[in-house]
Amino acid sequence: MKNLSKISILAGAIAMTALGAVHAETRKAEVMHWWTTGSEAAALKTLVDAYNKAGGEWVDHAVPDYESALAAATSAIVGGSPPAALQFIGGKQFTDLAAQDYLTDLTPYAEAGKWADALPPAFMSAVTYDNKVYAIPIDNHGVNWMWSSTSALKKAGVTLPTKWDEFFPMLDKIKAAGITPVAQSGEPWVQLEVFYQLMMFRGDLDLYYAIFRDGNVDVVKSPEFKAFAEDLRKYTTYMDAGSAGLKWNDATSMVIKGTAAVQFMGDWAKGEFTAAGLKPGVDYDCTIGFGGKDYYIMSSDVFVLPKSASAEMAPVHKLLAETMMSPEVQVAFNNLKGGLPARLDADPSSFDACAAKGFAAMKNPEQQVAGIEMMTSSDRVGAVQDAVIQFWNTPSMTSDDFVAALAQAIETTE
């Protein structure tokens, strides 16, 4: 879903002296991001207010979604007028830009702020390229959560599963009660996430690492993966008939209203529940495992700061780094966004029940699992996603066909 090779190729054609030329105003920072839902906008306001209160001037540049953000970033860099900050996901997505010297080296800010002492090692690695820090992590999102409607489960007379074998029987009872079992978006990136979220709930950590870290084709061709693929196909039979046209937050709304029972989605979904005035443990529940090893896939939104020939951008970069890495700002932002602070030294006293559960998992090395963007090239992520959405949206495609497509995706990428 996130192939940045074209960014590198196109960006290589422009002169570095053009970068940042339009941002001459001291501490005036145009920031490009894809946070556009109600809860995301509310969380973003805490960043904007903090930056402005510290003496800056935040110029907001929102784009509709992740894919649009990548396209807009490409256009801005090629056009020679990138914003002061660009949103990415921490890991390998921005390394091509760093390798070609298009990004500001943030190492002095990281050393002054002792980021290495505050961040999980995986996050510090995810913002570092060639021993230099190039990105600011603003949050810690747990990717593999299942959100459930208390009213829908009660109406169906079911309780949450304690093991994977109880999952589909629960969905059968929910379906029999006239409730949509699974709220599901048709967005490709969501289908990819559900692909590996279900691996965590099945306890298939080895499959996850084999695909996204090791590129092990033999494991993809194993009976274990074929059994997983058959469960993935079965999962798709419990979705609402209109799921193809839903965005992720539309699907979350179905669980909020109780018209659907569960949704697999990262913890940013909690922001939608919070914005709707619902309470965890009362109106909805949050689950990261079915009673076994509750793995916690970590991912982080980060901001990179395109390099500028203007010396006037230095105070802008410094203020952006200090504001976004403030423990207090990260707590306020994530309490509304649904995630956790990227910093482990943030004060957890204001966390709700779901955030407290996630924070405990995040601090336990045995539960920590690196997100795919931290381990996998953009080319391979894109190829795996293509194979997943082909299988997802082609009911006639067998699990053997899926194995072949996924194996080819891995074999043809690095």
Tab-separated table of C-alpha atoms in Angstrom:
chain	number	residue	atom	x	y	z
A	1	MET	CA	0.000	0.000	0.000
A	2	LYS	CA	2.861	2.274	0.477
A	3	ASN	CA	5.280	2.170	-2.448
A	4	LEU	CA	7.594	5.139	-2.179
A	5	SER	CA	10.082	4.149	-4.847
A	6	LYS	CA	8.396	6.557	-7.258
A	7	ILE	CA	8.932	9.366	-4.772
A	8	SER	CA	12.648	8.723	-4.765
A	9	ILE	CA	12.883	8.590	-8.546
A	10	LEU	CA	10.924	11.762	-9.096
A	11	ALA	CA	12.474	13.633	-6.223
A	12	GLY	CA	15.915	12.898	-7.572
A	13	ALA	CA	15.184	15.143	-10.532
A	14	ILE	CA	14.863	18.347	-8.572
A	15	ALA	CA	17.407	20.658	-7.048
A	16	MET	CA	17.809	20.655	-3.283
A	17	THR	CA	18.049	24.421	-3.201
A	18	ALA	CA	14.366	24.674	-4.019
A	19	LEU	CA	13.254	22.784	-0.950
A	20	GLY	CA	11.516	24.809	1.690
A	21	ALA	CA	11.751	28.035	-0.270
A	22	VAL	CA	8.196	29.104	0.481
A	23	HIS	CA	8.478	28.836	4.244
A	24	ALA	CA	10.514	31.872	5.030
A	25	GLU	CA	8.288	33.077	7.876
A	26	THR	CA	9.846	32.375	11.252
A	27	ARG	CA	8.095	29.502	13.030
A	28	LYS	CA	5.270	29.405	10.466
A	29	ALA	CA	4.896	25.707	9.732
A	30	GLU	CA	2.718	24.127	7.076
A	31	VAL	CA	2.005	20.564	8.225
A	32	MET	CA	0.612	17.904	5.852
A	33	HIS	CA	-1.299	14.962	7.371
A	34	TRP	CA	-4.205	12.582	6.755
A	35	TRP	CA	-6.125	13.016	10.020
A	36	THR	CA	-9.613	13.984	8.874
A	37	THR	CA	-12.200	12.124	10.954
A	38	GLY	CA	-13.951	13.827	13.861
A	39	SER	CA	-11.789	12.219	16.540
A	40	GLU	CA	-8.606	12.774	14.541
A	41	ALA	CA	-9.455	16.455	14.088
A	42	ALA	CA	-10.094	16.815	17.816
A	43	ALA	CA	-6.753	15.212	18.629
A	44	LEU	CA	-4.939	17.296	16.039
A	45	LYS	CA	-6.248	20.466	17.660
A	46	THR	CA	-4.170	19.696	20.746
A	47	LEU	CA	-1.035	19.706	18.568
A	48	VAL	CA	-2.041	22.875	16.780
A	49	ASP	CA	-2.844	24.673	20.031
A	50	ALA	CA	0.409	23.548	21.660
A	51	TYR	CA	2.509	24.697	18.694
A	52	ASN	CA	0.780	28.053	18.478
A	53	LYS	CA	0.960	28.575	22.248
A	54	ALA	CA	4.716	27.958	22.088
A	55	GLY	CA	5.106	30.811	19.639
A	56	GLY	CA	4.584	29.112	16.306
A	57	GLU	CA	1.966	29.440	13.603
A	58	TRP	CA	0.539	26.101	12.444
A	59	VAL	CA	-0.758	26.081	8.863
A	60	ASP	CA	-2.899	22.994	8.460
A	61	HIS	CA	-2.789	20.942	5.240
A	62	ALA	CA	-5.057	17.907	5.524
A	63	VAL	CA	-5.482	15.347	2.739
A	64	PRO	CA	-8.311	12.792	2.600
A	65	ASP	CA	-6.441	9.572	3.286
A	66	TYR	CA	-3.108	7.803	3.433
A	67	GLU	CA	-2.783	7.195	-0.290
A	68	SER	CA	-3.675	10.839	-1.026
A	69	ALA	CA	-1.031	11.941	1.457
A	70	LEU	CA	1.668	9.994	-0.362
A	71	ALA	CA	0.570	11.461	-3.697
A	72	ALA	CA	0.506	14.983	-2.248
A	73	ALA	CA	3.936	14.492	-0.697
A	74	THR	CA	5.296	13.362	-4.059
A	75	SER	CA	3.819	16.387	-5.772
A	76	ALA	CA	5.114	18.789	-3.121
A	77	ILE	CA	8.656	17.444	-3.274
A	78	VAL	CA	8.738	17.349	-7.059
A	79	GLY	CA	7.323	20.857	-7.155
A	80	GLY	CA	10.078	22.103	-4.907
A	81	SER	CA	7.745	23.465	-2.247
A	82	PRO	CA	7.231	20.817	0.422
A	83	PRO	CA	5.523	21.759	3.665
A	84	ALA	CA	7.530	22.102	6.857
A	85	ALA	CA	6.406	18.662	8.048
A	86	LEU	CA	5.037	15.545	6.338
A	87	GLN	CA	3.246	12.686	8.061
A	88	PHE	CA	4.531	9.159	7.497
A	89	ILE	CA	4.446	5.864	9.361
A	90	GLY	CA	7.614	5.075	11.277
A	91	GLY	CA	9.921	2.543	9.664
A	92	LYS	CA	11.162	2.031	6.134
A	93	GLN	CA	8.720	4.332	4.336
A	94	PHE	CA	10.836	7.472	4.383
A	95	THR	CA	14.308	5.925	4.121
A	96	ASP	CA	14.577	6.560	0.367
A	97	LEU	CA	14.082	10.268	1.029
A	98	ALA	CA	16.616	10.206	3.856
A	99	ALA	CA	19.115	8.312	1.715
A	100	GLN	CA	18.900	10.996	-0.969
A	101	ASP	CA	19.394	13.771	1.575
A	102	TYR	CA	15.946	15.317	1.245
A	103	LEU	CA	15.168	15.217	4.969
A	104	THR	CA	16.448	17.243	7.894
A	105	ASP	CA	18.769	15.413	10.279
A	106	LEU	CA	16.980	15.610	13.638
A	107	THR	CA	19.787	13.968	15.605
A	108	PRO	CA	20.733	17.148	17.525
A	109	TYR	CA	17.125	17.511	18.745
A	110	ALA	CA	16.935	13.803	19.599
A	111	GLU	CA	20.145	13.947	21.593
A	112	ALA	CA	19.151	17.135	23.407
A	113	GLY	CA	15.750	15.668	24.281
A	114	LYS	CA	17.169	12.219	25.169
A	115	TRP	CA	14.701	10.487	22.842
A	116	ALA	CA	16.634	7.212	23.084
A	117	ASP	CA	15.879	7.050	26.818
A	118	ALA	CA	12.161	7.753	26.338
A	119	LEU	CA	11.204	5.638	23.314
A	120	PRO	CA	10.854	1.852	22.943
A	121	PRO	CA	13.946	0.539	21.135
A	122	ALA	CA	11.827	-0.473	18.135
A	123	PHE	CA	10.567	3.105	17.791
A	124	MET	CA	14.038	4.607	18.073
A	125	SER	CA	15.126	2.270	15.311
A	126	ALA	CA	12.043	3.176	13.260
A	127	VAL	CA	12.968	6.880	13.196
A	128	THR	CA	16.668	6.284	12.507
A	129	TYR	CA	18.446	5.762	9.193
A	130	ASP	CA	22.209	5.399	8.807
A	131	ASN	CA	22.697	6.328	12.486
A	132	LYS	CA	20.811	9.610	12.091
A	133	VAL	CA	17.323	10.483	13.354
A	134	TYR	CA	14.953	11.653	10.614
A	135	ALA	CA	11.438	11.470	12.087
A	136	ILE	CA	9.431	12.580	15.126
A	137	PRO	CA	7.164	9.848	16.606
A	138	ILE	CA	3.951	11.356	17.931
A	139	ASP	CA	2.060	8.238	19.042
A	140	ASN	CA	2.168	4.515	19.637
A	141	HIS	CA	-0.722	2.773	17.951
A	142	GLY	CA	-1.618	-0.775	18.794
A	143	VAL	CA	-2.737	-2.159	15.452
A	144	ASN	CA	-4.425	-5.424	16.431
A	145	TRP	CA	-7.475	-4.596	18.510
A	146	MET	CA	-10.985	-6.050	18.292
A	147	TRP	CA	-13.728	-3.582	19.254
A	148	SER	CA	-17.100	-4.958	20.317
A	149	SER	CA	-20.533	-3.534	21.014
A	150	THR	CA	-21.837	-4.384	24.469
A	151	SER	CA	-25.467	-4.045	23.349
A	152	ALA	CA	-25.004	-6.211	20.239
A	153	LEU	CA	-23.313	-9.009	22.185
A	154	LYS	CA	-26.015	-8.852	24.853
A	155	LYS	CA	-28.801	-8.992	22.277
A	156	ALA	CA	-27.176	-12.037	20.679
A	157	GLY	CA	-26.654	-13.679	24.078
A	158	VAL	CA	-22.911	-14.191	23.592
A	159	THR	CA	-19.730	-13.367	25.434
A	160	LEU	CA	-16.318	-12.635	24.020
A	161	PRO	CA	-14.255	-15.686	23.012
A	162	THR	CA	-11.509	-16.998	25.271
A	163	LYS	CA	-9.819	-18.867	22.390
A	164	TRP	CA	-9.821	-18.760	18.591
A	165	ASP	CA	-12.022	-21.863	18.250
A	166	GLU	CA	-14.868	-19.927	19.879
A	167	PHE	CA	-14.694	-16.993	17.464
A	168	PHE	CA	-16.694	-18.245	14.487
A	169	PRO	CA	-19.370	-19.930	16.679
A	170	MET	CA	-19.842	-16.536	18.356
A	171	LEU	CA	-20.275	-14.869	14.958
A	172	ASP	CA	-22.844	-17.528	13.968
A	173	LYS	CA	-24.971	-16.688	17.011
A	174	ILE	CA	-24.698	-12.961	16.329
A	175	LYS	CA	-25.753	-13.506	12.728
A	176	ALA	CA	-28.711	-15.629	13.869
A	177	ALA	CA	-29.800	-12.727	16.102
A	178	GLY	CA	-30.116	-10.489	13.047
A	179	ILE	CA	-27.014	-8.431	13.756
A	180	THR	CA	-24.118	-7.921	11.348
A	181	PRO	CA	-21.305	-9.938	12.939
A	182	VAL	CA	-18.345	-7.979	11.533
A	183	ALA	CA	-18.072	-4.303	10.615
A	184	GLN	CA	-15.524	-4.166	7.818
A	185	SER	CA	-14.156	-1.418	5.615
A	186	GLY	CA	-13.431	-2.042	1.945
A	187	GLU	CA	-10.277	0.061	1.998
A	188	PRO	CA	-7.242	-1.941	0.777
A	189	TRP	CA	-5.039	-0.933	3.699
A	190	VAL	CA	-7.721	-2.117	6.123
A	191	GLN	CA	-7.962	-5.488	4.384
A	192	LEU	CA	-4.195	-5.878	4.705
A	193	GLU	CA	-4.341	-5.002	8.392
A	194	VAL	CA	-7.114	-7.504	9.086
A	195	PHE	CA	-4.986	-10.115	7.280
A	196	TYR	CA	-2.266	-9.881	9.928
A	197	GLN	CA	-4.560	-8.871	12.810
A	198	LEU	CA	-6.286	-12.258	12.503
A	199	MET	CA	-2.853	-13.903	12.647
A	200	MET	CA	-2.340	-12.354	16.081
A	201	PHE	CA	-5.734	-13.510	17.356
A	202	ARG	CA	-5.038	-17.035	16.045
A	203	GLY	CA	-1.614	-16.990	17.714
A	204	ASP	CA	0.202	-17.176	14.363
A	205	LEU	CA	3.146	-14.950	15.255
A	206	ASP	CA	5.507	-17.235	13.315
A	207	LEU	CA	3.498	-16.714	10.109
A	208	TYR	CA	3.572	-12.943	10.624
A	209	TYR	CA	7.334	-12.789	11.015
A	210	ALA	CA	7.885	-15.286	8.191
A	211	ILE	CA	6.028	-13.043	5.743
A	212	PHE	CA	6.887	-9.520	6.856
A	213	ARG	CA	10.324	-9.889	8.447
A	214	ASP	CA	11.936	-12.961	6.902
A	215	GLY	CA	10.271	-13.256	3.496
A	216	ASN	CA	10.116	-17.020	4.031
A	217	VAL	CA	8.218	-18.511	1.097
A	218	ASP	CA	8.427	-22.039	2.505
A	219	VAL	CA	6.275	-21.000	5.462
A	220	VAL	CA	3.706	-19.439	3.126
A	221	LYS	CA	3.439	-22.827	1.366
A	222	SER	CA	2.989	-24.688	4.670
A	223	PRO	CA	-0.215	-26.386	5.891
A	224	GLU	CA	-0.327	-23.855	8.733
A	225	PHE	CA	-0.623	-20.918	6.370
A	226	LYS	CA	-3.205	-22.703	4.220
A	227	ALA	CA	-5.334	-23.253	7.344
A	228	PHE	CA	-4.996	-19.571	8.147
A	229	ALA	CA	-6.031	-18.617	4.599
A	230	GLU	CA	-9.156	-20.730	4.913
A	231	ASP	CA	-10.062	-18.928	8.144
A	232	LEU	CA	-9.487	-15.576	6.436
A	233	ARG	CA	-11.899	-16.588	3.671
A	234	LYS	CA	-14.433	-17.690	6.292
A	235	TYR	CA	-14.079	-14.337	8.076
A	236	THR	CA	-15.139	-12.479	4.917
A	237	THR	CA	-18.475	-14.310	4.916
A	238	TYR	CA	-19.547	-12.515	8.114
A	239	MET	CA	-19.174	-8.969	6.752
A	240	ASP	CA	-21.990	-6.609	5.878
A	241	ALA	CA	-22.949	-6.762	2.188
A	242	GLY	CA	-22.105	-3.072	1.827
A	243	SER	CA	-18.647	-3.287	3.329
A	244	ALA	CA	-16.880	-2.605	0.026
A	245	GLY	CA	-18.024	1.024	0.131
A	246	LEU	CA	-17.216	1.707	3.767
A	247	LYS	CA	-14.279	3.664	5.148
A	248	TRP	CA	-12.813	2.444	8.422
A	249	ASN	CA	-14.639	4.999	10.531
A	250	ASP	CA	-17.961	4.179	8.813
A	251	ALA	CA	-17.442	0.593	9.941
A	252	THR	CA	-16.583	1.784	13.467
A	253	SER	CA	-19.847	3.718	13.485
A	254	MET	CA	-21.743	0.448	12.957
A	255	VAL	CA	-20.250	-0.933	16.194
A	256	ILE	CA	-20.903	2.356	17.982
A	257	LYS	CA	-24.589	2.121	16.988
A	258	GLY	CA	-24.762	-1.605	17.801
A	259	THR	CA	-25.805	-2.543	14.261
A	260	ALA	CA	-22.608	-4.595	14.009
A	261	ALA	CA	-20.993	-6.598	16.788
A	262	VAL	CA	-17.228	-6.397	16.275
A	263	GLN	CA	-14.557	-4.634	14.240
A	264	PHE	CA	-10.853	-5.394	13.904
A	265	MET	CA	-9.057	-2.063	13.766
A	266	GLY	CA	-6.140	-0.209	15.291
A	267	ASP	CA	-6.657	1.764	18.479
A	268	TRP	CA	-7.412	4.941	16.543
A	269	ALA	CA	-10.936	3.477	16.375
A	270	LYS	CA	-11.245	4.234	20.091
A	271	GLY	CA	-11.131	7.914	19.242
A	272	GLU	CA	-14.438	7.474	17.413
A	273	PHE	CA	-16.017	5.766	20.453
A	274	THR	CA	-14.733	8.575	22.681
A	275	ALA	CA	-16.049	11.259	20.332
A	276	ALA	CA	-19.459	9.532	20.434
A	277	GLY	CA	-19.489	9.733	24.238
A	278	LEU	CA	-19.197	5.962	24.790
A	279	LYS	CA	-17.291	4.429	27.699
A	280	PRO	CA	-14.935	1.405	27.531
A	281	GLY	CA	-16.099	-1.511	29.633
A	282	VAL	CA	-19.631	-0.124	29.604
A	283	ASP	CA	-20.743	0.624	26.059
A	284	TYR	CA	-17.976	-1.226	24.253
A	285	ASP	CA	-15.010	-3.447	24.922
A	286	CYS	CA	-11.465	-3.674	23.552
A	287	THR	CA	-9.617	-6.961	23.094
A	288	ILE	CA	-6.057	-7.737	21.971
A	289	GLY	CA	-6.225	-11.507	22.288
A	290	PHE	CA	-8.477	-14.458	23.036
A	291	GLY	CA	-6.858	-15.649	26.237
A	292	GLY	CA	-3.539	-16.828	24.888
A	293	LYS	CA	-0.488	-14.733	24.196
A	294	ASP	CA	-1.880	-11.267	23.618
A	295	TYR	CA	0.527	-9.842	21.072
A	296	TYR	CA	0.645	-6.092	20.594
A	297	ILE	CA	1.661	-4.847	17.154
A	298	MET	CA	3.239	-1.427	17.503
A	299	SER	CA	3.065	1.303	14.888
A	300	SER	CA	3.735	5.012	15.062
A	301	ASP	CA	2.678	8.087	13.134
A	302	VAL	CA	5.745	10.202	12.575
A	303	PHE	CA	6.565	13.524	10.973
A	304	VAL	CA	9.583	14.087	8.750
A	305	LEU	CA	10.860	17.593	8.100
A	306	PRO	CA	11.945	18.167	4.481
A	307	LYS	CA	15.340	19.792	4.193
A	308	SER	CA	15.413	23.504	3.522
A	309	ALA	CA	18.054	25.862	2.189
A	310	SER	CA	16.589	28.621	4.348
A	311	ALA	CA	18.216	29.215	7.744
A	312	GLU	CA	14.880	30.580	8.914
A	313	MET	CA	13.482	27.034	8.985
A	314	ALA	CA	15.819	25.991	11.812
A	315	PRO	CA	13.680	27.533	14.601
A	316	VAL	CA	10.573	26.039	12.957
A	317	HIS	CA	12.103	22.561	13.015
A	318	LYS	CA	13.254	22.988	16.613
A	319	LEU	CA	9.830	24.110	17.789
A	320	LEU	CA	8.057	21.316	15.905
A	321	ALA	CA	10.376	18.705	17.421
A	322	GLU	CA	10.036	20.084	20.954
A	323	THR	CA	6.244	20.395	20.725
A	324	MET	CA	5.586	16.974	19.194
A	325	MET	CA	7.952	15.225	21.632
A	326	SER	CA	6.495	16.886	24.729
A	327	PRO	CA	5.168	14.131	27.072
A	328	GLU	CA	2.207	16.309	28.038
A	329	VAL	CA	1.302	17.065	24.416
A	330	GLN	CA	1.568	13.387	23.460
A	331	VAL	CA	-0.763	12.370	26.311
A	332	ALA	CA	-3.357	15.029	25.442
A	333	PHE	CA	-3.171	14.162	21.738
A	334	ASN	CA	-3.491	10.414	22.216
A	335	ASN	CA	-6.262	10.541	24.808
A	336	LEU	CA	-8.411	11.919	21.987
A	337	LYS	CA	-6.781	10.053	19.099
A	338	GLY	CA	-7.155	6.640	20.729
A	339	GLY	CA	-3.497	5.668	20.809
A	340	LEU	CA	-0.721	5.868	23.367
A	341	PRO	CA	2.163	8.306	23.697
A	342	ALA	CA	5.281	7.211	21.841
A	343	ARG	CA	7.211	8.061	25.014
A	344	LEU	CA	7.310	5.399	27.719
A	345	ASP	CA	7.932	8.077	30.363
A	346	ALA	CA	4.570	9.788	29.757
A	347	ASP	CA	2.168	10.059	32.697
A	348	PRO	CA	-0.491	7.277	32.371
A	349	SER	CA	-2.774	8.598	35.127
A	350	SER	CA	-5.365	9.927	32.654
A	351	PHE	CA	-5.567	6.737	30.554
A	352	ASP	CA	-8.908	4.937	30.221
A	353	ALA	CA	-9.269	1.153	30.588
A	354	CYS	CA	-8.291	0.392	26.979
A	355	ALA	CA	-5.286	2.700	27.010
A	356	ALA	CA	-4.135	1.204	30.317
A	357	LYS	CA	-4.407	-2.287	28.816
A	358	GLY	CA	-2.422	-1.207	25.768
A	359	PHE	CA	0.210	0.627	27.820
A	360	ALA	CA	0.804	-2.484	29.929
A	361	ALA	CA	1.236	-4.575	26.775
A	362	MET	CA	3.515	-1.979	25.203
A	363	LYS	CA	5.848	-2.112	28.192
A	364	ASN	CA	6.062	-5.932	28.164
A	365	PRO	CA	8.787	-7.082	25.730
A	366	GLU	CA	7.116	-10.496	25.409
A	367	GLN	CA	3.992	-8.867	23.988
A	368	GLN	CA	5.694	-6.307	21.756
A	369	VAL	CA	5.560	-7.009	18.025
A	370	ALA	CA	7.072	-4.612	15.506
A	371	GLY	CA	4.657	-3.220	12.914
A	372	ILE	CA	5.108	-4.245	9.302
A	373	GLU	CA	6.393	-0.795	8.299
A	374	MET	CA	9.301	-1.270	10.712
A	375	MET	CA	10.411	-4.545	9.124
A	376	THR	CA	9.302	-4.584	5.519
A	377	SER	CA	10.133	-2.546	2.438
A	378	SER	CA	7.388	-0.481	0.872
A	379	ASP	CA	7.681	-2.580	-2.278
A	380	ARG	CA	7.040	-5.826	-0.402
A	381	VAL	CA	4.210	-4.359	1.673
A	382	GLY	CA	2.557	-3.204	-1.541
A	383	ALA	CA	2.996	-6.594	-3.223
A	384	VAL	CA	1.622	-8.484	-0.211
A	385	GLN	CA	-1.333	-6.104	-0.053
A	386	ASP	CA	-2.086	-6.705	-3.735
A	387	ALA	CA	-2.175	-10.458	-3.118
A	388	VAL	CA	-4.387	-10.048	-0.051
A	389	ILE	CA	-6.975	-7.798	-1.697
A	390	GLN	CA	-7.075	-10.061	-4.762
A	391	PHE	CA	-7.918	-13.032	-2.552
A	392	TRP	CA	-10.265	-10.984	-0.379
A	393	ASN	CA	-12.314	-9.669	-3.299
A	394	THR	CA	-12.324	-12.801	-5.485
A	395	PRO	CA	-14.546	-15.413	-3.845
A	396	SER	CA	-13.651	-17.991	-6.480
A	397	MET	CA	-9.966	-17.768	-5.564
A	398	THR	CA	-8.922	-20.795	-3.491
A	399	SER	CA	-6.506	-20.860	-0.587
A	400	ASP	CA	-4.014	-22.624	-2.888
A	401	ASP	CA	-4.366	-19.732	-5.358
A	402	PHE	CA	-3.713	-17.314	-2.502
A	403	VAL	CA	-0.612	-19.218	-1.417
A	404	ALA	CA	0.738	-19.004	-4.973
A	405	ALA	CA	-0.021	-15.274	-5.262
A	406	LEU	CA	1.504	-14.443	-1.899
A	407	ALA	CA	4.601	-16.540	-2.566
A	408	GLN	CA	5.114	-14.697	-5.841
A	409	ALA	CA	4.687	-11.346	-4.072
A	410	ILE	CA	7.451	-12.234	-1.643
A	411	GLU	CA	9.770	-13.788	-4.235
A	412	THR	CA	9.617	-10.753	-6.522
A	413	THR	CA	10.338	-8.135	-3.844
A	414	GLU	CA	13.075	-7.454	-1.339
